[in-house]
Amino acid sequence: MSTNIQEIKISKLTGKLKGFEAINTNTLTNDFCSKMRKSDAICAQCYSAKMLQGVRKNCAEPWQKNSNLLSSRVLKSEELPTINAHSFRFHAHGELLNYVHLKNFINICNKNPFTTFALWTKRKELIAKASKEGILPTNLILIFSNPKTTAVMHQVPQNFDKVFNASPRTAIEAMGETDCTGESCINCMACYRKDNDKNIIVERIK
């Protein structure tokens, strides 16, 4: 029997993220991302937008389908993927579009209780709403993406588990911080574990 269920596209990652899979969305059509790219935030140097306009042009269409599907309505359980992985990433490319998008990610976590999910986001207001409603799952690691490149955040924001900083090498050296650029994520796993003391993460901007 044929089915009309539209599947969420899962991407196999490469480079420092080799060994992980992710659910990505289209950065180029995300209104929040478009506004942030015009600011002085790290988003002005958005690697995702550059790649989707260049070497990853072919990904724009399937990731746009993810954007449409995840942000339009709360999906039924049978429409959500079953994840066979120890750790999984929400967004190697993309950002939360709206609260429906976040709720679908939360429901994916609930459907896959033995997988640890990590979500990088700058959208504190959406996370705060989910926290107030008491629906944040324990197998979801929330990482706040610091939009500022000039100062490392040393305090994790409310409702988050970790903070991710991206700064130039000169700023990192001046602040005496350690950067993780070039490290294989699967050999580090600092972002994918709640039970560690590395909650302030610093990466050098390439």
PDB file of C-alpha atoms in Angstrom:
ATOM      1  CA  MET A   1       0.000   0.000   0.000  1.00  0.00           C
ATOM      2  CA  SER A   2       1.389   3.434  -0.909  1.00  0.00           C
ATOM      3  CA  THR A   3       1.721   6.152   1.735  1.00  0.00           C
ATOM      4  CA  ASN A   4       1.467   9.920   1.520  1.00  0.00           C
ATOM      5  CA  ILE A   5       3.656  10.503   4.565  1.00  0.00           C
ATOM      6  CA  GLN A   6       6.445  12.916   3.684  1.00  0.00           C
ATOM      7  CA  GLU A   7       9.723  11.806   5.207  1.00  0.00           C
ATOM      8  CA  ILE A   8      12.066  14.077   7.111  1.00  0.00           C
ATOM      9  CA  LYS A   9      15.450  14.168   5.376  1.00  0.00           C
ATOM     10  CA  ILE A  10      18.335  13.004   7.580  1.00  0.00           C
ATOM     11  CA  SER A  11      21.837  14.073   6.514  1.00  0.00           C
ATOM     12  CA  LYS A  12      25.110  12.214   7.052  1.00  0.00           C
ATOM     13  CA  LEU A  13      27.719  14.726   8.179  1.00  0.00           C
ATOM     14  CA  THR A  14      31.316  15.142   7.015  1.00  0.00           C
ATOM     15  CA  GLY A  15      34.448  16.953   8.118  1.00  0.00           C
ATOM     16  CA  LYS A  16      34.813  17.435  11.881  1.00  0.00           C
ATOM     17  CA  LEU A  17      31.255  16.125  12.234  1.00  0.00           C
ATOM     18  CA  LYS A  18      31.953  12.859  10.426  1.00  0.00           C
ATOM     19  CA  GLY A  19      30.188   9.999  12.143  1.00  0.00           C
ATOM     20  CA  PHE A  20      27.101  12.036  13.065  1.00  0.00           C
ATOM     21  CA  GLU A  21      23.746  12.467  11.397  1.00  0.00           C
ATOM     22  CA  ALA A  22      21.543  15.553  11.558  1.00  0.00           C
ATOM     23  CA  ILE A  23      18.193  17.007  10.619  1.00  0.00           C
ATOM     24  CA  ASN A  24      18.941  20.248   8.758  1.00  0.00           C
ATOM     25  CA  THR A  25      16.752  23.076   7.488  1.00  0.00           C
ATOM     26  CA  ASN A  26      17.255  25.790   4.888  1.00  0.00           C
ATOM     27  CA  THR A  27      19.145  28.725   6.370  1.00  0.00           C
ATOM     28  CA  LEU A  28      18.509  30.901   3.321  1.00  0.00           C
ATOM     29  CA  THR A  29      14.725  31.030   3.825  1.00  0.00           C
ATOM     30  CA  ASN A  30      14.746  31.380   7.614  1.00  0.00           C
ATOM     31  CA  ASP A  31      13.618  34.918   8.506  1.00  0.00           C
ATOM     32  CA  PHE A  32      15.488  34.874  11.820  1.00  0.00           C
ATOM     33  CA  CYS A  33      18.716  33.863  10.070  1.00  0.00           C
ATOM     34  CA  SER A  34      18.247  36.481   7.343  1.00  0.00           C
ATOM     35  CA  LYS A  35      17.962  39.245   9.943  1.00  0.00           C
ATOM     36  CA  MET A  36      20.934  37.967  11.907  1.00  0.00           C
ATOM     37  CA  ARG A  37      23.133  37.828   8.792  1.00  0.00           C
ATOM     38  CA  LYS A  38      22.623  41.597   8.435  1.00  0.00           C
ATOM     39  CA  SER A  39      23.830  42.223  11.994  1.00  0.00           C
ATOM     40  CA  ASP A  40      27.301  42.260  13.538  1.00  0.00           C
ATOM     41  CA  ALA A  41      26.736  38.792  15.003  1.00  0.00           C
ATOM     42  CA  ILE A  42      28.652  35.656  14.034  1.00  0.00           C
ATOM     43  CA  CYS A  43      25.751  35.064  11.611  1.00  0.00           C
ATOM     44  CA  ALA A  44      27.220  37.716   9.294  1.00  0.00           C
ATOM     45  CA  GLN A  45      29.844  35.061   8.496  1.00  0.00           C
ATOM     46  CA  CYS A  46      27.275  32.262   8.155  1.00  0.00           C
ATOM     47  CA  TYR A  47      29.001  29.174   6.733  1.00  0.00           C
ATOM     48  CA  SER A  48      25.651  27.535   6.020  1.00  0.00           C
ATOM     49  CA  ALA A  49      24.383  30.344   3.787  1.00  0.00           C
ATOM     50  CA  LYS A  50      27.671  30.402   1.878  1.00  0.00           C
ATOM     51  CA  MET A  51      27.610  26.647   1.345  1.00  0.00           C
ATOM     52  CA  LEU A  52      23.953  26.599   0.275  1.00  0.00           C
ATOM     53  CA  GLN A  53      24.785  29.247  -2.304  1.00  0.00           C
ATOM     54  CA  GLY A  54      27.860  27.308  -3.424  1.00  0.00           C
ATOM     55  CA  VAL A  55      29.038  23.737  -2.921  1.00  0.00           C
ATOM     56  CA  ARG A  56      25.853  22.627  -1.141  1.00  0.00           C
ATOM     57  CA  LYS A  57      23.327  24.111  -3.593  1.00  0.00           C
ATOM     58  CA  ASN A  58      21.824  20.672  -4.104  1.00  0.00           C
ATOM     59  CA  CYS A  59      20.881  20.522  -0.412  1.00  0.00           C
ATOM     60  CA  ALA A  60      18.623  23.580  -0.504  1.00  0.00           C
ATOM     61  CA  GLU A  61      15.600  21.714  -1.882  1.00  0.00           C
ATOM     62  CA  PRO A  62      15.526  18.746   0.559  1.00  0.00           C
ATOM     63  CA  TRP A  63      16.325  20.998   3.510  1.00  0.00           C
ATOM     64  CA  GLN A  64      13.562  23.375   2.436  1.00  0.00           C
ATOM     65  CA  LYS A  65      11.187  20.415   2.564  1.00  0.00           C
ATOM     66  CA  ASN A  66      12.359  19.832   6.131  1.00  0.00           C
ATOM     67  CA  SER A  67      11.739  23.508   6.902  1.00  0.00           C
ATOM     68  CA  ASN A  68       8.206  23.359   5.530  1.00  0.00           C
ATOM     69  CA  LEU A  69       7.347  20.068   7.192  1.00  0.00           C
ATOM     70  CA  LEU A  70       8.788  20.774  10.638  1.00  0.00           C
ATOM     71  CA  SER A  71       7.461  24.329  11.001  1.00  0.00           C
ATOM     72  CA  SER A  72       3.944  23.995   9.563  1.00  0.00           C
ATOM     73  CA  ARG A  73       2.267  21.668  12.078  1.00  0.00           C
ATOM     74  CA  VAL A  74       2.969  19.288  14.940  1.00  0.00           C
ATOM     75  CA  LEU A  75       3.637  15.972  13.228  1.00  0.00           C
ATOM     76  CA  LYS A  76       2.121  12.648  14.184  1.00  0.00           C
ATOM     77  CA  SER A  77       4.351  10.044  15.798  1.00  0.00           C
ATOM     78  CA  GLU A  78       4.391   7.892  12.660  1.00  0.00           C
ATOM     79  CA  GLU A  79       5.711  10.874  10.672  1.00  0.00           C
ATOM     80  CA  LEU A  80       8.720  11.267  12.944  1.00  0.00           C
ATOM     81  CA  PRO A  81      11.935   9.337  12.274  1.00  0.00           C
ATOM     82  CA  THR A  82      13.207   6.454  14.352  1.00  0.00           C
ATOM     83  CA  ILE A  83      16.844   7.205  15.167  1.00  0.00           C
ATOM     84  CA  ASN A  84      19.309   4.338  15.573  1.00  0.00           C
ATOM     85  CA  ALA A  85      22.213   6.301  17.048  1.00  0.00           C
ATOM     86  CA  HIS A  86      23.841   7.033  20.392  1.00  0.00           C
ATOM     87  CA  SER A  87      24.034  10.770  19.652  1.00  0.00           C
ATOM     88  CA  PHE A  88      22.255  12.909  17.064  1.00  0.00           C
ATOM     89  CA  ARG A  89      22.403  16.553  16.035  1.00  0.00           C
ATOM     90  CA  PHE A  90      19.565  18.944  15.357  1.00  0.00           C
ATOM     91  CA  HIS A  91      20.952  21.405  12.800  1.00  0.00           C
ATOM     92  CA  ALA A  92      24.395  21.216  11.365  1.00  0.00           C
ATOM     93  CA  HIS A  93      22.709  23.731   9.049  1.00  0.00           C
ATOM     94  CA  GLY A  94      19.750  25.843  10.102  1.00  0.00           C
ATOM     95  CA  GLU A  95      18.020  27.408  13.098  1.00  0.00           C
ATOM     96  CA  LEU A  96      14.625  27.019  14.759  1.00  0.00           C
ATOM     97  CA  LEU A  97      11.932  28.569  12.590  1.00  0.00           C
ATOM     98  CA  ASN A  98       9.166  28.742  15.192  1.00  0.00           C
ATOM     99  CA  TYR A  99       7.707  26.986  18.232  1.00  0.00           C
ATOM    100  CA  VAL A 100       6.103  24.247  16.124  1.00  0.00           C
ATOM    101  CA  HIS A 101       9.579  23.400  14.808  1.00  0.00           C
ATOM    102  CA  LEU A 102      10.876  23.064  18.372  1.00  0.00           C
ATOM    103  CA  LYS A 103       7.905  20.921  19.408  1.00  0.00           C
ATOM    104  CA  ASN A 104       8.577  18.532  16.541  1.00  0.00           C
ATOM    105  CA  PHE A 105      12.211  18.215  17.653  1.00  0.00           C
ATOM    106  CA  ILE A 106      11.008  17.568  21.213  1.00  0.00           C
ATOM    107  CA  ASN A 107       8.661  14.874  19.954  1.00  0.00           C
ATOM    108  CA  ILE A 108      11.513  13.242  18.025  1.00  0.00           C
ATOM    109  CA  CYS A 109      13.434  13.108  21.324  1.00  0.00           C
ATOM    110  CA  ASN A 110      10.454  11.552  23.071  1.00  0.00           C
ATOM    111  CA  LYS A 111      10.061   8.945  20.321  1.00  0.00           C
ATOM    112  CA  ASN A 112      13.758   8.011  20.635  1.00  0.00           C
ATOM    113  CA  PRO A 113      14.446   7.991  24.399  1.00  0.00           C
ATOM    114  CA  PHE A 114      17.738   6.060  24.126  1.00  0.00           C
ATOM    115  CA  THR A 115      19.360   8.637  21.812  1.00  0.00           C
ATOM    116  CA  THR A 116      20.965  11.830  23.097  1.00  0.00           C
ATOM    117  CA  PHE A 117      20.053  14.827  20.940  1.00  0.00           C
ATOM    118  CA  ALA A 118      21.936  18.130  20.818  1.00  0.00           C
ATOM    119  CA  LEU A 119      20.371  21.374  19.610  1.00  0.00           C
ATOM    120  CA  TRP A 120      22.325  24.579  18.945  1.00  0.00           C
ATOM    121  CA  THR A 121      20.092  27.680  18.933  1.00  0.00           C
ATOM    122  CA  LYS A 122      20.091  31.407  19.588  1.00  0.00           C
ATOM    123  CA  ARG A 123      16.323  31.506  20.144  1.00  0.00           C
ATOM    124  CA  LYS A 124      16.073  31.776  23.917  1.00  0.00           C
ATOM    125  CA  GLU A 125      12.408  32.763  23.775  1.00  0.00           C
ATOM    126  CA  LEU A 126      11.352  29.468  22.202  1.00  0.00           C
ATOM    127  CA  ILE A 127      13.325  27.426  24.720  1.00  0.00           C
ATOM    128  CA  ALA A 128      11.876  29.495  27.587  1.00  0.00           C
ATOM    129  CA  LYS A 129       8.341  28.766  26.379  1.00  0.00           C
ATOM    130  CA  ALA A 130       9.003  25.027  26.238  1.00  0.00           C
ATOM    131  CA  SER A 131      10.600  25.143  29.687  1.00  0.00           C
ATOM    132  CA  LYS A 132       7.597  26.996  31.111  1.00  0.00           C
ATOM    133  CA  GLU A 133       5.319  24.321  29.658  1.00  0.00           C
ATOM    134  CA  GLY A 134       7.526  21.611  31.177  1.00  0.00           C
ATOM    135  CA  ILE A 135       8.011  19.732  27.919  1.00  0.00           C
ATOM    136  CA  LEU A 136      11.808  19.740  27.540  1.00  0.00           C
ATOM    137  CA  PRO A 137      12.984  16.094  27.443  1.00  0.00           C
ATOM    138  CA  THR A 138      15.920  14.855  29.486  1.00  0.00           C
ATOM    139  CA  ASN A 139      17.652  13.394  26.413  1.00  0.00           C
ATOM    140  CA  LEU A 140      17.909  16.833  24.757  1.00  0.00           C
ATOM    141  CA  ILE A 141      21.065  18.901  25.288  1.00  0.00           C
ATOM    142  CA  LEU A 142      20.398  22.593  24.671  1.00  0.00           C
ATOM    143  CA  ILE A 143      23.383  24.642  23.576  1.00  0.00           C
ATOM    144  CA  PHE A 144      23.102  28.413  23.346  1.00  0.00           C
ATOM    145  CA  SER A 145      25.013  29.771  20.340  1.00  0.00           C
ATOM    146  CA  ASN A 146      26.628  33.007  21.479  1.00  0.00           C
ATOM    147  CA  PRO A 147      26.009  35.516  18.658  1.00  0.00           C
ATOM    148  CA  LYS A 148      28.896  37.752  19.773  1.00  0.00           C
ATOM    149  CA  THR A 149      32.425  37.031  18.604  1.00  0.00           C
ATOM    150  CA  THR A 150      34.121  39.674  20.749  1.00  0.00           C
ATOM    151  CA  ALA A 151      33.451  38.157  24.163  1.00  0.00           C
ATOM    152  CA  VAL A 152      33.295  34.594  25.424  1.00  0.00           C
ATOM    153  CA  MET A 153      30.203  33.876  27.506  1.00  0.00           C
ATOM    154  CA  HIS A 154      31.217  32.176  30.742  1.00  0.00           C
ATOM    155  CA  GLN A 155      27.710  31.669  32.094  1.00  0.00           C
ATOM    156  CA  VAL A 156      25.205  29.267  30.622  1.00  0.00           C
ATOM    157  CA  PRO A 157      21.845  31.003  30.024  1.00  0.00           C
ATOM    158  CA  GLN A 158      18.752  29.876  31.883  1.00  0.00           C
ATOM    159  CA  ASN A 159      17.120  26.726  30.441  1.00  0.00           C
ATOM    160  CA  PHE A 160      20.298  25.748  28.553  1.00  0.00           C
ATOM    161  CA  ASP A 161      22.903  23.089  29.310  1.00  0.00           C
ATOM    162  CA  LYS A 162      25.897  24.632  27.563  1.00  0.00           C
ATOM    163  CA  VAL A 163      27.046  27.716  25.663  1.00  0.00           C
ATOM    164  CA  PHE A 164      29.000  27.625  22.396  1.00  0.00           C
ATOM    165  CA  ASN A 165      31.321  30.529  21.586  1.00  0.00           C
ATOM    166  CA  ALA A 166      32.977  31.300  18.253  1.00  0.00           C
ATOM    167  CA  SER A 167      35.797  33.841  18.367  1.00  0.00           C
ATOM    168  CA  PRO A 168      38.825  34.876  16.285  1.00  0.00           C
ATOM    169  CA  ARG A 169      42.139  33.301  17.280  1.00  0.00           C
ATOM    170  CA  THR A 170      43.487  36.679  18.437  1.00  0.00           C
ATOM    171  CA  ALA A 171      40.559  37.153  20.802  1.00  0.00           C
ATOM    172  CA  ILE A 172      40.880  33.611  22.124  1.00  0.00           C
ATOM    173  CA  GLU A 173      44.602  34.043  22.785  1.00  0.00           C
ATOM    174  CA  ALA A 174      44.016  37.390  24.494  1.00  0.00           C
ATOM    175  CA  MET A 175      41.405  35.858  26.760  1.00  0.00           C
ATOM    176  CA  GLY A 176      43.487  32.767  27.439  1.00  0.00           C
ATOM    177  CA  GLU A 177      40.731  30.488  26.190  1.00  0.00           C
ATOM    178  CA  THR A 178      41.142  27.075  24.617  1.00  0.00           C
ATOM    179  CA  ASP A 179      39.676  26.562  21.172  1.00  0.00           C
ATOM    180  CA  CYS A 180      38.429  23.254  19.787  1.00  0.00           C
ATOM    181  CA  THR A 181      38.767  23.975  16.076  1.00  0.00           C
ATOM    182  CA  GLY A 182      40.022  21.012  14.092  1.00  0.00           C
ATOM    183  CA  GLU A 183      39.064  18.479  16.723  1.00  0.00           C
ATOM    184  CA  SER A 184      36.975  15.547  15.589  1.00  0.00           C
ATOM    185  CA  CYS A 185      33.648  15.916  17.398  1.00  0.00           C
ATOM    186  CA  ILE A 186      33.151  12.177  17.729  1.00  0.00           C
ATOM    187  CA  ASN A 187      36.480  11.922  19.578  1.00  0.00           C
ATOM    188  CA  CYS A 188      35.583  14.798  21.903  1.00  0.00           C
ATOM    189  CA  MET A 189      31.823  14.555  22.557  1.00  0.00           C
ATOM    190  CA  ALA A 190      31.845  17.541  24.957  1.00  0.00           C
ATOM    191  CA  CYS A 191      28.753  18.951  23.255  1.00  0.00           C
ATOM    192  CA  TYR A 192      26.916  15.636  23.374  1.00  0.00           C
ATOM    193  CA  ARG A 193      27.264  14.798  27.068  1.00  0.00           C
ATOM    194  CA  LYS A 194      25.389  16.318  29.991  1.00  0.00           C
ATOM    195  CA  ASP A 195      27.460  14.485  32.576  1.00  0.00           C
ATOM    196  CA  ASN A 196      30.670  16.442  32.105  1.00  0.00           C
ATOM    197  CA  ASP A 197      32.077  19.745  33.356  1.00  0.00           C
ATOM    198  CA  LYS A 198      32.726  21.242  29.903  1.00  0.00           C
ATOM    199  CA  ASN A 199      29.732  23.532  29.540  1.00  0.00           C
ATOM    200  CA  ILE A 200      31.580  26.579  28.162  1.00  0.00           C
ATOM    201  CA  ILE A 201      32.837  25.672  24.696  1.00  0.00           C
ATOM    202  CA  VAL A 202      35.054  27.902  22.563  1.00  0.00           C
ATOM    203  CA  GLU A 203      35.807  27.414  18.878  1.00  0.00           C
ATOM    204  CA  ARG A 204      38.126  29.458  16.700  1.00  0.00           C
ATOM    205  CA  ILE A 205      36.453  31.114  13.720  1.00  0.00           C
ATOM    206  CA  LYS A 206      37.929  29.688  10.542  1.00  0.00           C
TER     207      LYS A 206
END
